[in-house]
Amino acid sequence: MGFVTCKDGVEIFYKDWGPKDAPVIHFHHGWPLSSDDWDAQMLFFLGKGFRVVAHDRRGHGRSSQVWDGHDMDHYADDTLAVVNHLGLKNVVHVGHSTGGGEVIHYIARHGQANVAKGVLISAVPPLMVQTESNPGGLPKSVFDDFQAQLAANRAQFYRDIPTGPFYGYNRPGATPSEGIIANWWRQGMIGGAKAHYDGIVAFSQTDFTEDLKKVTVPVLVMHGEDDQIVPYADSGPLSAKLLPNGTLKSYPGFPHGMPTTEAETINADLLAFIRG
């Protein structure tokens, strides 16, 4: 574990586990969490002989709680700083939710020379917000309300999300895990309110359409059909169509947070794609 200092002085926290000569998987977390959200994947792939890397996005987790730079360009540049600092080559980049947008924008912005494959899990591309060209998106008022709730009572807002739609615990017959809920809250509250407030705009209003078209490495798009955070119909299938070498794998009944609640299935499918 350590920190890399970016060109604007921001310190990005990262984890780097496993043999230096092993194949590398770099994990990119969702909003408003941290690299800790990849525990189930990092331990699994470490046990399979991989080198696993994950970083806390600026303003999130243990990285610098700066007030600015909370946009996809900075997220992509911070990723490059981690990749260069560690000298990573032939990397599989795996992103969940906002992290999926970060992965696509990083590859499109900085090139594919050191990228082997990409994986988008419950990811925000192509575009979350509703526009004339994206009529199936969510109204901007939804994201405005997210910001209002965060500003009014972030601690309660970060309790309500994992208790309800993030893991599908609001569905009939669901069995909520207090540990999972508390861990989501813990990760969120460690991060900075300003980063999370601005991050809502970054993940909802960034249009990744042109980025997706540029990425020619193999990309697996994994999405739960009962995703209440990033609705399936306007995300996964559209991204897979825009990607020149994209493959869609959907999961009936799986929630947004499926890497945690459905780790066994997700890990097995990730492994098959990475080794394939």
Tab-separated table of C-alpha atoms in Angstrom:
chain	number	residue	atom	x	y	z
A	1	MET	CA	0.000	0.000	0.000
A	2	GLY	CA	1.164	3.556	-0.606
A	3	PHE	CA	0.486	6.924	-2.195
A	4	VAL	CA	1.314	8.483	-5.538
A	5	THR	CA	1.454	12.269	-5.881
A	6	CYS	CA	-0.287	13.548	-9.020
A	7	LYS	CA	0.858	16.544	-11.054
A	8	ASP	CA	-1.513	18.880	-9.167
A	9	GLY	CA	-0.244	17.666	-5.779
A	10	VAL	CA	-3.169	15.345	-4.989
A	11	GLU	CA	-2.121	12.171	-3.189
A	12	ILE	CA	-3.835	9.016	-4.422
A	13	PHE	CA	-3.916	6.010	-2.098
A	14	TYR	CA	-3.431	2.613	-3.700
A	15	LYS	CA	-3.160	-1.074	-2.829
A	16	ASP	CA	-0.755	-3.289	-4.772
A	17	TRP	CA	-0.863	-6.953	-3.775
A	18	GLY	CA	0.769	-9.992	-5.363
A	19	PRO	CA	3.907	-10.948	-7.292
A	20	LYS	CA	5.295	-8.137	-9.457
A	21	ASP	CA	5.611	-10.440	-12.458
A	22	ALA	CA	2.036	-11.763	-12.237
A	23	PRO	CA	-0.751	-10.664	-14.627
A	24	VAL	CA	-2.301	-7.421	-13.363
A	25	ILE	CA	-5.914	-6.536	-12.619
A	26	HIS	CA	-6.600	-2.895	-11.701
A	27	PHE	CA	-9.917	-2.272	-9.919
A	28	HIS	CA	-11.835	1.043	-10.038
A	29	HIS	CA	-14.494	1.590	-7.365
A	30	GLY	CA	-17.900	3.235	-7.479
A	31	TRP	CA	-19.273	6.411	-5.934
A	32	PRO	CA	-18.863	7.311	-3.027
A	33	LEU	CA	-16.824	4.304	-1.911
A	34	SER	CA	-13.158	3.278	-1.898
A	35	SER	CA	-10.828	0.487	-2.955
A	36	ASP	CA	-12.114	-1.454	0.070
A	37	ASP	CA	-15.251	-2.201	-1.927
A	38	TRP	CA	-13.190	-4.681	-3.969
A	39	ASP	CA	-12.237	-6.927	-1.024
A	40	ALA	CA	-14.125	-9.941	-2.385
A	41	GLN	CA	-12.457	-9.618	-5.794
A	42	MET	CA	-8.936	-8.732	-4.665
A	43	LEU	CA	-8.698	-11.670	-2.278
A	44	PHE	CA	-10.154	-14.051	-4.869
A	45	PHE	CA	-7.818	-13.029	-7.687
A	46	LEU	CA	-4.798	-12.819	-5.403
A	47	GLY	CA	-5.507	-16.461	-4.586
A	48	LYS	CA	-5.582	-17.252	-8.313
A	49	GLY	CA	-2.069	-15.930	-8.852
A	50	PHE	CA	-2.818	-12.426	-10.064
A	51	ARG	CA	-1.317	-9.100	-9.029
A	52	VAL	CA	-4.239	-6.931	-7.893
A	53	VAL	CA	-4.193	-3.143	-7.741
A	54	ALA	CA	-6.892	-0.718	-6.590
A	55	HIS	CA	-6.850	2.968	-5.739
A	56	ASP	CA	-9.085	5.419	-3.896
A	57	ARG	CA	-10.402	8.065	-6.275
A	58	ARG	CA	-9.440	11.649	-5.390
A	59	GLY	CA	-11.608	12.885	-2.530
A	60	HIS	CA	-12.619	9.305	-1.691
A	61	GLY	CA	-11.293	6.898	0.918
A	62	ARG	CA	-7.751	7.739	1.982
A	63	SER	CA	-6.846	9.937	-0.974
A	64	SER	CA	-6.553	13.724	-0.627
A	65	GLN	CA	-9.852	15.439	0.167
A	66	VAL	CA	-9.301	18.255	-2.302
A	67	TRP	CA	-12.126	20.593	-3.195
A	68	ASP	CA	-11.657	20.519	-6.981
A	69	GLY	CA	-10.872	18.236	-9.899
A	70	HIS	CA	-13.834	15.908	-9.380
A	71	ASP	CA	-14.454	15.109	-13.028
A	72	MET	CA	-13.666	12.283	-15.427
A	73	ASP	CA	-10.608	13.961	-16.920
A	74	HIS	CA	-8.945	14.190	-13.500
A	75	TYR	CA	-10.102	10.679	-12.580
A	76	ALA	CA	-8.479	9.315	-15.747
A	77	ASP	CA	-5.271	11.291	-15.199
A	78	ASP	CA	-5.061	10.083	-11.585
A	79	THR	CA	-5.407	6.513	-12.833
A	80	LEU	CA	-2.529	7.098	-15.242
A	81	ALA	CA	-0.420	8.391	-12.344
A	82	VAL	CA	-0.989	5.118	-10.462
A	83	VAL	CA	-0.282	2.993	-13.559
A	84	ASN	CA	2.944	4.875	-14.312
A	85	HIS	CA	4.100	4.900	-10.695
A	86	LEU	CA	3.746	1.121	-10.451
A	87	GLY	CA	4.988	0.473	-13.990
A	88	LEU	CA	1.919	-1.591	-14.868
A	89	LYS	CA	1.795	-3.308	-18.265
A	90	ASN	CA	-0.817	-5.382	-20.087
A	91	VAL	CA	-3.449	-4.518	-17.459
A	92	VAL	CA	-7.061	-5.672	-17.181
A	93	HIS	CA	-9.030	-2.664	-15.889
A	94	VAL	CA	-12.238	-3.519	-14.004
A	95	GLY	CA	-14.648	-0.733	-13.048
A	96	HIS	CA	-17.860	-0.783	-11.034
A	97	SER	CA	-20.490	1.937	-11.497
A	98	THR	CA	-18.647	5.296	-11.642
A	99	GLY	CA	-15.456	3.247	-11.858
A	100	GLY	CA	-16.697	1.835	-15.150
A	101	GLY	CA	-16.889	5.330	-16.555
A	102	GLU	CA	-13.407	5.980	-15.208
A	103	VAL	CA	-12.082	2.866	-16.979
A	104	ILE	CA	-13.565	3.789	-20.356
A	105	HIS	CA	-12.457	7.415	-20.147
A	106	TYR	CA	-8.967	6.421	-19.022
A	107	ILE	CA	-8.495	4.048	-21.965
A	108	ALA	CA	-9.947	6.517	-24.485
A	109	ARG	CA	-7.939	9.448	-23.102
A	110	HIS	CA	-4.579	7.775	-22.538
A	111	GLY	CA	-4.494	4.965	-25.083
A	112	GLN	CA	-4.476	1.188	-25.076
A	113	ALA	CA	-0.757	0.388	-25.205
A	114	ASN	CA	-0.715	-1.027	-21.665
A	115	VAL	CA	-4.315	-2.274	-21.601
A	116	ALA	CA	-5.162	-5.936	-22.178
A	117	LYS	CA	-8.908	-5.915	-21.527
A	118	GLY	CA	-11.631	-3.931	-19.797
A	119	VAL	CA	-14.627	-4.865	-17.670
A	120	LEU	CA	-17.629	-2.671	-16.898
A	121	ILE	CA	-19.767	-3.835	-13.966
A	122	SER	CA	-23.087	-2.066	-13.294
A	123	ALA	CA	-21.401	0.873	-14.996
A	124	VAL	CA	-22.691	4.375	-15.739
A	125	PRO	CA	-21.839	4.613	-19.488
A	126	PRO	CA	-22.977	5.605	-22.003
A	127	LEU	CA	-24.908	8.436	-20.228
A	128	MET	CA	-27.115	8.374	-17.152
A	129	VAL	CA	-28.992	11.666	-17.377
A	130	GLN	CA	-31.984	12.128	-19.651
A	131	THR	CA	-31.391	14.322	-22.706
A	132	GLU	CA	-32.996	14.744	-26.129
A	133	SER	CA	-30.526	12.230	-27.536
A	134	ASN	CA	-30.826	9.960	-24.472
A	135	PRO	CA	-34.568	9.836	-23.753
A	136	GLY	CA	-34.267	6.663	-21.662
A	137	GLY	CA	-32.019	8.312	-19.094
A	138	LEU	CA	-33.006	9.458	-15.626
A	139	PRO	CA	-34.295	13.049	-15.232
A	140	LYS	CA	-31.724	15.553	-13.993
A	141	SER	CA	-34.011	16.186	-11.014
A	142	VAL	CA	-33.084	12.721	-9.686
A	143	PHE	CA	-29.425	13.709	-9.413
A	144	ASP	CA	-30.264	17.178	-8.106
A	145	ASP	CA	-32.142	15.411	-5.313
A	146	PHE	CA	-29.084	13.238	-4.600
A	147	GLN	CA	-27.025	16.385	-4.117
A	148	ALA	CA	-29.690	17.966	-1.922
A	149	GLN	CA	-29.873	14.899	0.330
A	150	LEU	CA	-26.084	14.723	0.570
A	151	ALA	CA	-25.843	18.383	1.551
A	152	ALA	CA	-28.682	18.129	4.081
A	153	ASN	CA	-27.628	14.953	5.914
A	154	ARG	CA	-24.884	12.932	4.278
A	155	ALA	CA	-24.711	10.412	7.118
A	156	GLN	CA	-28.391	9.504	6.788
A	157	PHE	CA	-28.291	9.531	2.987
A	158	TYR	CA	-25.380	7.082	3.096
A	159	ARG	CA	-27.393	4.817	5.344
A	160	ASP	CA	-30.484	4.888	3.151
A	161	ILE	CA	-28.713	3.941	-0.104
A	162	PRO	CA	-27.198	0.586	0.966
A	163	THR	CA	-30.194	-0.263	3.146
A	164	GLY	CA	-32.423	0.154	0.110
A	165	PRO	CA	-31.712	0.154	-3.634
A	166	PHE	CA	-27.935	-0.354	-3.886
A	167	TYR	CA	-28.007	-4.030	-2.886
A	168	GLY	CA	-31.680	-4.642	-3.606
A	169	TYR	CA	-32.413	-4.963	0.101
A	170	ASN	CA	-35.704	-3.132	-0.506
A	171	ARG	CA	-36.999	-6.001	-2.622
A	172	PRO	CA	-39.542	-8.490	-1.181
A	173	GLY	CA	-37.821	-11.475	0.388
A	174	ALA	CA	-34.395	-9.832	0.535
A	175	THR	CA	-32.205	-10.519	3.574
A	176	PRO	CA	-30.205	-7.384	4.383
A	177	SER	CA	-26.680	-7.786	5.750
A	178	GLU	CA	-25.961	-5.281	8.497
A	179	GLY	CA	-22.236	-5.745	7.918
A	180	ILE	CA	-22.485	-4.887	4.219
A	181	ILE	CA	-24.673	-1.866	4.960
A	182	ALA	CA	-22.322	-0.613	7.678
A	183	ASN	CA	-19.281	-1.129	5.456
A	184	TRP	CA	-20.867	0.933	2.660
A	185	TRP	CA	-21.617	3.717	5.176
A	186	ARG	CA	-18.069	3.536	6.566
A	187	GLN	CA	-16.468	3.847	3.157
A	188	GLY	CA	-18.706	6.726	2.159
A	189	MET	CA	-18.180	8.735	5.328
A	190	ILE	CA	-14.379	8.444	5.105
A	191	GLY	CA	-14.472	10.392	1.855
A	192	GLY	CA	-15.017	14.112	1.381
A	193	ALA	CA	-18.455	15.673	0.996
A	194	LYS	CA	-17.318	18.083	-1.746
A	195	ALA	CA	-15.818	15.275	-3.817
A	196	HIS	CA	-18.993	13.247	-3.488
A	197	TYR	CA	-21.238	16.232	-4.236
A	198	ASP	CA	-19.351	17.040	-7.445
A	199	GLY	CA	-18.994	13.356	-8.251
A	200	ILE	CA	-22.745	13.082	-8.727
A	201	VAL	CA	-22.447	15.439	-11.698
A	202	ALA	CA	-19.401	13.547	-13.010
A	203	PHE	CA	-21.082	10.146	-13.030
A	204	SER	CA	-24.503	11.314	-14.216
A	205	GLN	CA	-23.750	13.964	-16.833
A	206	THR	CA	-20.588	12.686	-18.528
A	207	ASP	CA	-21.379	11.336	-21.982
A	208	PHE	CA	-19.098	8.364	-22.682
A	209	THR	CA	-20.482	7.616	-26.155
A	210	GLU	CA	-17.383	8.687	-28.094
A	211	ASP	CA	-15.060	7.102	-25.516
A	212	LEU	CA	-16.783	3.744	-25.929
A	213	LYS	CA	-16.345	3.879	-29.708
A	214	LYS	CA	-12.565	4.384	-29.315
A	215	VAL	CA	-11.911	1.373	-27.082
A	216	THR	CA	-10.966	-1.576	-29.287
A	217	VAL	CA	-9.589	-4.001	-26.670
A	218	PRO	CA	-12.015	-6.721	-25.532
A	219	VAL	CA	-14.487	-5.343	-22.991
A	220	LEU	CA	-16.945	-7.394	-20.940
A	221	VAL	CA	-20.079	-5.495	-19.905
A	222	MET	CA	-21.704	-7.083	-16.834
A	223	HIS	CA	-25.004	-5.676	-15.599
A	224	GLY	CA	-27.773	-6.784	-13.270
A	225	GLU	CA	-31.249	-6.580	-14.726
A	226	ASP	CA	-32.661	-5.415	-11.371
A	227	ASP	CA	-30.169	-2.560	-11.014
A	228	GLN	CA	-32.048	0.276	-9.286
A	229	ILE	CA	-29.106	2.708	-9.357
A	230	VAL	CA	-27.980	2.456	-12.983
A	231	PRO	CA	-31.029	1.040	-14.792
A	232	TYR	CA	-30.122	-1.816	-17.103
A	233	ALA	CA	-31.917	-0.875	-20.327
A	234	ASP	CA	-30.198	2.486	-20.737
A	235	SER	CA	-26.707	1.361	-19.786
A	236	GLY	CA	-25.244	-2.120	-20.275
A	237	PRO	CA	-26.837	-3.055	-23.624
A	238	LEU	CA	-26.120	0.374	-25.113
A	239	SER	CA	-22.478	0.321	-24.010
A	240	ALA	CA	-21.958	-3.161	-25.424
A	241	LYS	CA	-23.294	-2.015	-28.816
A	242	LEU	CA	-21.041	1.048	-28.910
A	243	LEU	CA	-17.887	-0.896	-28.019
A	244	PRO	CA	-16.108	-2.290	-31.117
A	245	ASN	CA	-15.170	-5.441	-29.177
A	246	GLY	CA	-17.789	-5.498	-26.432
A	247	THR	CA	-19.625	-8.465	-24.928
A	248	LEU	CA	-22.742	-8.114	-22.789
A	249	LYS	CA	-23.513	-10.461	-19.897
A	250	SER	CA	-26.708	-9.706	-18.004
A	251	TYR	CA	-27.914	-11.123	-14.694
A	252	PRO	CA	-31.649	-11.460	-14.016
A	253	GLY	CA	-32.536	-10.222	-10.522
A	254	PHE	CA	-29.023	-9.030	-9.630
A	255	PRO	CA	-28.702	-5.596	-7.954
A	256	HIS	CA	-26.313	-2.712	-8.550
A	257	GLY	CA	-23.942	-3.912	-5.830
A	258	MET	CA	-23.657	-7.418	-7.276
A	259	PRO	CA	-19.842	-7.657	-6.915
A	260	THR	CA	-20.499	-7.830	-3.169
A	261	THR	CA	-23.804	-9.678	-2.844
A	262	GLU	CA	-23.181	-12.032	-5.785
A	263	ALA	CA	-19.386	-12.238	-5.533
A	264	GLU	CA	-19.155	-15.960	-6.278
A	265	THR	CA	-20.911	-15.588	-9.634
A	266	ILE	CA	-19.225	-12.327	-10.602
A	267	ASN	CA	-15.744	-13.578	-9.712
A	268	ALA	CA	-16.177	-16.779	-11.707
A	269	ASP	CA	-17.339	-14.876	-14.794
A	270	LEU	CA	-14.548	-12.321	-14.424
A	271	LEU	CA	-11.972	-15.095	-14.200
A	272	ALA	CA	-13.333	-16.816	-17.296
A	273	PHE	CA	-13.195	-13.579	-19.296
A	274	ILE	CA	-9.714	-12.610	-18.122
A	275	ARG	CA	-8.298	-16.055	-18.860
A	276	GLY	CA	-10.254	-16.454	-22.091
